[in-house]
């Protein structure tokens, strides 16, 4: 599985080496020994094998996505479970043997690709994406025949593999960006987060520790709950950081990985994985009638907010039908919200 395809790659030079050098060499070696290499079949629907192949970006939680964020050529090899044990073992042997030969020959090219990717300074990080409505391609795919038969255990038709080779024309389903965050100048982490610093150390992310207090213009991130979603809001503040605070510059080789870990909107952030639990709960503190009466007062006194609310109602049917979302929308934009809610402890230093 080569998930470093240039179409979605974040480390473009490394992905180009994988596509132009690694894939042709390893595929040819595998075929010479009777194996059938192919992209890992991430199916759109596991219960419908011919539904299509998912072809998307990745976060850093798994090895192939991590390699893309860190500028490390990374390949995940998987063997088809319907092949014999002997064939799977020998397939791994051929892959490793050819990979070692190629890396030995291309060591300088790999080093140059890694240096190029780590010197790049992208301005934004994609943090969310969605499936495209139409296939971006159709490709021949070597599948295996299957049927469906009623299972006496589940009481429903279940997939049954028959084991005969069959070539399918498979749609390839791509993805598009739906949300991105701009890189700050740096991230600030308060003292007392040694577990977070240990992770930064493990991943080679550079940072500096303050020896004396320092005052900086930063963005404070407050997280409110809107319906079932936790929504980050930024506020520009002047803040004094005590000695022991840590500044993580964005201008560094591990820029993308640092952002993936420290930006709260990132799906693989430290916040998403359960760090910073001491930050509190993203709760307004207003419930039931209190929140209703508060929202009504805010709309009566703020003509601009009232106008924006009416436009939102007119343009968003789902929002119009969701009473809780309506109340939280007003609360999140009220003056009270700027002094309440869950404050994410990591600050963003931005250019003024």
Short mmCIF file of C-alpha atoms in Angstrom, two decimals:
data_model
loop_
_atom_site.label_atom_id
_atom_site.label_comp_id
_atom_site.label_asym_id
_atom_site.label_seq_id
_atom_site.Cartn_x
_atom_site.Cartn_y
_atom_site.Cartn_z
CA UNK A 1 0.00 0.00 0.00
CA UNK A 2 1.56 3.29 -1.07
CA UNK A 3 -0.53 5.97 0.55
CA UNK A 4 1.95 8.73 -0.36
CA UNK A 5 0.33 9.38 -3.71
CA UNK A 6 1.14 12.85 -5.01
CA UNK A 7 -2.53 13.78 -5.48
CA UNK A 8 -3.07 14.09 -1.73
CA UNK A 9 0.51 14.17 -0.47
CA UNK A 10 1.63 16.76 2.04
CA UNK A 11 5.32 15.87 1.55
CA UNK A 12 5.40 16.15 -2.24
CA UNK A 13 9.06 15.36 -2.93
CA UNK A 14 8.95 12.20 -0.82
CA UNK A 15 5.70 11.12 -2.48
CA UNK A 16 7.23 11.66 -5.92
CA UNK A 17 10.13 9.38 -5.03
CA UNK A 18 7.70 6.71 -3.84
CA UNK A 19 5.65 6.93 -7.02
CA UNK A 20 8.46 7.30 -9.54
CA UNK A 21 11.14 5.05 -8.03
CA UNK A 22 9.84 2.80 -5.26
CA UNK A 23 6.54 1.62 -6.73
CA UNK A 24 7.83 0.62 -10.21
CA UNK A 25 10.88 -1.21 -8.82
CA UNK A 26 9.06 -3.12 -6.09
CA UNK A 27 6.05 -3.93 -8.26
CA UNK A 28 8.32 -5.34 -10.98
CA UNK A 29 10.23 -7.48 -8.47
CA UNK A 30 7.00 -8.86 -7.02
CA UNK A 31 5.58 -9.70 -10.45
CA UNK A 32 8.78 -11.50 -11.46
CA UNK A 33 8.21 -13.83 -8.51
CA UNK A 34 4.56 -14.42 -9.35
CA UNK A 35 2.92 -11.95 -6.96
CA UNK A 36 0.22 -9.41 -7.82
CA UNK A 37 0.94 -6.00 -6.21
CA UNK A 38 -1.86 -3.42 -6.07
CA UNK A 39 -2.92 -0.42 -4.04
CA UNK A 40 -4.51 -1.45 -0.76
CA UNK A 41 -8.27 -1.75 -1.42
CA UNK A 42 -9.86 0.67 1.03
CA UNK A 43 -13.44 -0.09 0.08
CA UNK A 44 -16.22 2.46 0.23
CA UNK A 45 -18.48 -0.27 1.61
CA UNK A 46 -16.85 -3.37 3.12
CA UNK A 47 -20.08 -5.32 2.62
CA UNK A 48 -20.20 -4.41 -1.09
CA UNK A 49 -16.74 -5.20 -2.52
CA UNK A 50 -17.47 -3.61 -5.91
CA UNK A 51 -18.72 -0.33 -4.40
CA UNK A 52 -15.48 1.49 -5.11
CA UNK A 53 -12.04 2.30 -3.74
CA UNK A 54 -11.50 5.13 -1.28
CA UNK A 55 -8.66 7.43 -2.34
CA UNK A 56 -8.15 10.10 0.29
CA UNK A 57 -5.78 12.15 2.45
CA UNK A 58 -4.72 10.79 5.82
CA UNK A 59 -4.00 12.14 9.26
CA UNK A 60 -0.83 11.11 11.13
CA UNK A 61 -2.36 8.48 13.42
CA UNK A 62 -1.22 5.55 11.23
CA UNK A 63 2.28 4.97 9.89
CA UNK A 64 1.68 5.95 6.27
CA UNK A 65 -0.04 9.20 7.20
CA UNK A 66 2.63 9.90 9.81
CA UNK A 67 5.38 9.48 7.23
CA UNK A 68 3.66 11.99 4.97
CA UNK A 69 3.47 14.56 7.79
CA UNK A 70 7.09 13.97 8.86
CA UNK A 71 8.65 13.76 5.39
CA UNK A 72 9.63 10.09 5.72
CA UNK A 73 9.07 7.65 2.81
CA UNK A 74 6.60 5.20 4.30
CA UNK A 75 4.98 2.09 2.85
CA UNK A 76 2.57 -0.28 4.55
CA UNK A 77 2.67 -3.77 3.07
CA UNK A 78 -0.39 -5.96 3.53
CA UNK A 79 -0.99 -9.46 2.19
CA UNK A 80 -4.34 -10.70 0.95
CA UNK A 81 -5.85 -12.99 3.55
CA UNK A 82 -7.20 -15.30 0.86
CA UNK A 83 -3.67 -16.13 -0.36
CA UNK A 84 -1.70 -19.06 1.05
CA UNK A 85 0.56 -18.54 4.05
CA UNK A 86 3.63 -19.48 1.99
CA UNK A 87 2.78 -16.95 -0.72
CA UNK A 88 2.25 -14.19 1.84
CA UNK A 89 5.58 -14.86 3.56
CA UNK A 90 7.48 -14.98 0.26
CA UNK A 91 5.73 -11.81 -0.91
CA UNK A 92 6.99 -9.97 2.17
CA UNK A 93 10.49 -11.32 1.55
CA UNK A 94 10.55 -10.02 -2.03
CA UNK A 95 9.17 -6.62 -1.01
CA UNK A 96 11.76 -6.16 1.74
CA UNK A 97 14.64 -7.41 -0.40
CA UNK A 98 13.87 -5.06 -3.30
CA UNK A 99 13.13 -2.14 -0.95
CA UNK A 100 16.54 -2.53 0.72
CA UNK A 101 18.30 -2.70 -2.64
CA UNK A 102 16.51 0.41 -3.90
CA UNK A 103 17.09 2.42 -0.74
CA UNK A 104 20.79 1.59 -0.97
CA UNK A 105 20.92 2.86 -4.55
CA UNK A 106 18.73 5.92 -3.94
CA UNK A 107 20.02 7.05 -0.54
CA UNK A 108 21.07 10.49 -1.81
CA UNK A 109 17.79 11.02 -3.68
CA UNK A 110 15.79 10.06 -0.59
CA UNK A 111 17.81 12.43 1.57
CA UNK A 112 17.28 15.26 -0.93
CA UNK A 113 13.52 14.61 -0.99
CA UNK A 114 13.30 14.62 2.79
CA UNK A 115 15.28 17.86 3.03
CA UNK A 116 13.08 19.50 0.39
CA UNK A 117 9.88 18.52 2.17
CA UNK A 118 11.13 19.61 5.58
CA UNK A 119 12.27 22.95 4.17
CA UNK A 120 8.81 23.64 2.73
CA UNK A 121 6.63 26.12 4.60
CA UNK A 122 2.98 25.58 3.63
CA UNK A 123 0.69 28.36 4.83
CA UNK A 124 -2.23 26.18 5.89
CA UNK A 125 -2.99 22.68 7.10
CA UNK A 126 -5.98 20.72 5.82
CA UNK A 127 -7.81 19.33 8.85
CA UNK A 128 -11.08 18.03 7.38
CA UNK A 129 -12.20 16.57 4.08
CA UNK A 130 -15.25 14.94 2.53
CA UNK A 131 -16.00 12.35 -0.12
CA UNK A 132 -16.57 13.61 -3.65
CA UNK A 133 -20.04 12.84 -5.05
CA UNK A 134 -18.71 11.35 -8.31
CA UNK A 135 -15.78 8.98 -9.03
CA UNK A 136 -12.53 10.59 -10.16
CA UNK A 137 -11.55 7.49 -12.16
CA UNK A 138 -12.37 3.88 -12.97
CA UNK A 139 -9.61 1.26 -12.85
CA UNK A 140 -9.31 -2.49 -13.49
CA UNK A 141 -9.10 -4.36 -10.20
CA UNK A 142 -8.26 -8.02 -9.65
CA UNK A 143 -11.00 -9.21 -7.35
CA UNK A 144 -12.33 -12.53 -6.14
CA UNK A 145 -15.77 -13.93 -6.91
CA UNK A 146 -18.33 -13.84 -4.15
CA UNK A 147 -21.99 -14.47 -3.54
CA UNK A 148 -24.49 -13.93 -0.75
CA UNK A 149 -26.23 -16.62 1.24
CA UNK A 150 -28.62 -16.56 4.15
CA UNK A 151 -26.82 -17.18 7.45
CA UNK A 152 -28.71 -19.23 10.04
CA UNK A 153 -26.81 -17.33 12.73
CA UNK A 154 -27.40 -13.71 11.69
CA UNK A 155 -30.67 -14.40 9.90
CA UNK A 156 -29.67 -12.26 6.93
CA UNK A 157 -27.77 -12.66 3.64
CA UNK A 158 -24.02 -12.61 4.28
CA UNK A 159 -21.01 -12.24 1.99
CA UNK A 160 -19.43 -15.56 0.96
CA UNK A 161 -16.08 -15.56 -0.86
CA UNK A 162 -15.85 -18.19 -3.60
CA UNK A 163 -12.13 -17.83 -4.29
CA UNK A 164 -12.06 -17.53 -8.09
CA UNK A 165 -10.16 -14.69 -9.75
CA UNK A 166 -12.27 -12.02 -11.42
CA UNK A 167 -11.36 -8.61 -12.86
CA UNK A 168 -13.68 -5.75 -11.94
CA UNK A 169 -13.92 -2.18 -13.16
CA UNK A 170 -13.81 -0.25 -9.91
CA UNK A 171 -14.79 3.38 -9.38
CA UNK A 172 -12.18 5.42 -7.51
CA UNK A 173 -13.76 7.85 -5.05
CA UNK A 174 -11.71 10.94 -4.23
CA UNK A 175 -12.02 13.53 -1.47
CA UNK A 176 -11.90 17.31 -1.20
CA UNK A 177 -10.85 19.71 1.54
CA UNK A 178 -13.61 21.13 3.71
CA UNK A 179 -11.57 22.90 6.40
CA UNK A 180 -8.04 24.22 6.84
CA UNK A 181 -6.21 26.20 9.52
CA UNK A 182 -3.58 28.86 8.93
CA UNK A 183 -0.20 28.24 10.54
CA UNK A 184 0.61 30.60 13.42
CA UNK A 185 4.07 31.95 14.15
CA UNK A 186 4.23 29.62 17.15
CA UNK A 187 2.21 27.69 19.71
CA UNK A 188 2.55 28.37 23.45
CA UNK A 189 2.13 25.56 25.99
CA UNK A 190 1.78 26.46 29.69
CA UNK A 191 3.93 24.83 32.40
CA UNK A 192 2.72 21.55 33.85
CA UNK A 193 2.28 19.67 30.58
CA UNK A 194 5.32 17.40 30.77
CA UNK A 195 3.44 14.54 29.09
CA UNK A 196 2.86 16.76 26.06
CA UNK A 197 6.53 17.80 25.96
CA UNK A 198 7.56 14.14 26.11
CA UNK A 199 5.51 13.53 22.97
CA UNK A 200 7.07 16.51 21.21
CA UNK A 201 10.51 15.15 22.11
CA UNK A 202 9.61 11.69 20.82
CA UNK A 203 8.60 13.13 17.45
CA UNK A 204 11.57 15.47 17.06
CA UNK A 205 9.50 18.66 17.31
CA UNK A 206 11.60 21.67 18.31
CA UNK A 207 10.61 24.03 21.12
CA UNK A 208 12.10 26.59 23.51
CA UNK A 209 11.43 26.89 27.24
CA UNK A 210 11.09 30.35 28.80
CA UNK A 211 13.60 31.19 31.51
CA UNK A 212 11.90 34.51 32.35
CA UNK A 213 8.27 35.65 32.05
CA UNK A 214 7.38 37.10 28.64
CA UNK A 215 4.38 39.02 27.34
CA UNK A 216 3.04 38.22 23.88
CA UNK A 217 0.09 39.01 21.62
CA UNK A 218 -1.60 35.64 21.08
CA UNK A 219 -4.84 34.03 20.08
CA UNK A 220 -6.75 32.38 22.88
CA UNK A 221 -8.97 29.51 21.78
CA UNK A 222 -12.31 29.01 23.48
CA UNK A 223 -14.41 25.97 22.66
CA UNK A 224 -18.19 26.07 22.88
CA UNK A 225 -20.74 23.37 22.29
CA UNK A 226 -23.12 23.92 19.36
CA UNK A 227 -25.55 21.04 19.14
CA UNK A 228 -23.35 17.94 19.16
CA UNK A 229 -20.27 19.80 17.88
CA UNK A 230 -17.49 21.46 19.86
CA UNK A 231 -16.62 24.66 18.00
CA UNK A 232 -13.32 26.56 18.53
CA UNK A 233 -13.42 30.37 18.62
CA UNK A 234 -10.30 32.55 18.66
CA UNK A 235 -9.81 35.82 20.54
CA UNK A 236 -6.81 38.14 20.31
CA UNK A 237 -5.35 38.87 23.74
CA UNK A 238 -2.16 40.10 25.40
CA UNK A 239 -0.91 37.44 27.77
CA UNK A 240 2.05 37.09 30.11
CA UNK A 241 3.60 33.63 30.02
CA UNK A 242 5.41 32.51 33.18
CA UNK A 243 8.87 31.00 33.29
CA UNK A 244 8.69 27.36 32.24
CA UNK A 245 6.23 28.05 29.43
CA UNK A 246 7.13 26.41 26.13
CA UNK A 247 7.12 28.08 22.71
CA UNK A 248 6.86 25.74 19.70
CA UNK A 249 7.88 27.66 16.55
CA UNK A 250 6.02 26.84 13.35
CA UNK A 251 9.15 27.62 11.32
CA UNK A 252 10.77 24.19 11.73
CA UNK A 253 11.19 20.92 9.82
CA UNK A 254 8.36 19.21 11.74
CA UNK A 255 5.94 22.08 11.07
CA UNK A 256 3.09 19.90 9.76
CA UNK A 257 3.33 17.33 12.53
CA UNK A 258 3.42 20.05 15.20
CA UNK A 259 0.27 21.60 13.73
CA UNK A 260 -1.49 18.23 13.53
CA UNK A 261 -0.82 17.69 17.24
CA UNK A 262 -1.42 21.20 18.60
CA UNK A 263 -4.23 22.64 16.47
CA UNK A 264 -7.55 21.77 18.19
CA UNK A 265 -9.39 21.43 14.86
CA UNK A 266 -7.06 18.63 13.76
CA UNK A 267 -8.76 15.22 13.98
CA UNK A 268 -5.54 13.69 15.35
CA UNK A 269 -4.67 16.50 17.76
CA UNK A 270 -3.53 15.93 21.33
CA UNK A 271 -6.84 17.46 22.39
CA UNK A 272 -8.78 14.88 20.35
CA UNK A 273 -6.73 12.05 21.86
CA UNK A 274 -7.62 13.08 25.43
CA UNK A 275 -4.79 15.38 26.47
CA UNK A 276 -5.49 18.64 28.33
CA UNK A 277 -8.40 17.06 30.22
CA UNK A 278 -7.78 19.57 33.01
CA UNK A 279 -8.91 22.40 30.71
CA UNK A 280 -12.53 21.94 31.79
CA UNK A 281 -15.81 21.34 30.02
CA UNK A 282 -17.06 23.30 26.98
CA UNK A 283 -20.26 24.25 28.75
CA UNK A 284 -22.04 27.61 28.83
CA UNK A 285 -23.32 27.07 32.36
CA UNK A 286 -26.80 28.11 31.18
CA UNK A 287 -29.55 25.53 30.97
CA UNK A 288 -33.19 25.24 29.96
CA UNK A 289 -35.21 28.41 30.48
CA UNK A 290 -32.11 30.36 31.53
CA UNK A 291 -30.54 29.87 28.11
CA UNK A 292 -33.82 30.64 26.32
CA UNK A 293 -34.38 33.88 28.24
CA UNK A 294 -30.75 34.89 27.84
CA UNK A 295 -30.90 34.32 24.05
CA UNK A 296 -34.10 36.32 23.72
CA UNK A 297 -32.59 39.27 25.62
CA UNK A 298 -29.45 39.19 23.48
CA UNK A 299 -31.46 39.29 20.24
CA UNK A 300 -33.63 42.15 21.50
CA UNK A 301 -30.58 44.25 22.34
CA UNK A 302 -28.29 43.41 19.39
CA UNK A 303 -29.75 44.36 15.99
CA UNK A 304 -26.75 43.07 14.02
CA UNK A 305 -26.87 39.67 15.70
CA UNK A 306 -30.64 39.53 15.23
CA UNK A 307 -30.22 40.18 11.50
CA UNK A 308 -27.52 37.49 11.19
CA UNK A 309 -29.73 35.04 13.09
CA UNK A 310 -32.68 35.69 10.76
CA UNK A 311 -30.45 35.15 7.71
CA UNK A 312 -29.20 31.87 9.19
CA UNK A 313 -32.77 30.72 9.79
CA UNK A 314 -33.77 31.57 6.24
CA UNK A 315 -30.81 29.80 4.61
CA UNK A 316 -30.35 26.67 6.76
CA UNK A 317 -33.34 24.33 7.10
CA UNK A 318 -31.55 21.91 9.45
CA UNK A 319 -30.56 24.78 11.73
CA UNK A 320 -34.11 26.17 11.62
CA UNK A 321 -35.47 22.83 12.86
CA UNK A 322 -32.91 22.37 15.67
CA UNK A 323 -33.88 24.39 18.74
CA UNK A 324 -30.73 23.54 20.69
CA UNK A 325 -28.50 24.55 17.79
CA UNK A 326 -30.34 27.88 17.52
CA UNK A 327 -29.82 28.66 21.20
CA UNK A 328 -26.15 27.69 21.14
CA UNK A 329 -25.57 29.71 17.96
CA UNK A 330 -26.82 32.86 19.70
CA UNK A 331 -24.89 32.10 22.88
CA UNK A 332 -21.62 31.52 20.99
CA UNK A 333 -21.90 34.99 19.41
CA UNK A 334 -22.95 36.82 22.56
CA UNK A 335 -20.65 39.04 24.66
CA UNK A 336 -21.01 36.56 27.52
CA UNK A 337 -19.41 33.79 25.48
CA UNK A 338 -16.07 35.63 25.34
CA UNK A 339 -15.64 35.21 29.10
CA UNK A 340 -16.94 31.67 29.44
CA UNK A 341 -16.58 28.26 27.88
CA UNK A 342 -13.63 25.92 27.71
CA UNK A 343 -10.30 27.61 27.14
CA UNK A 344 -7.87 25.43 25.24
CA UNK A 345 -4.55 25.85 27.10
CA UNK A 346 -2.38 26.07 23.97
CA UNK A 347 -2.13 29.63 22.61
CA UNK A 348 -1.35 30.70 19.03
CA UNK A 349 1.17 33.45 18.42
CA UNK A 350 0.31 35.28 15.20
CA UNK A 351 1.86 38.12 13.24
CA UNK A 352 0.46 41.55 14.07
#
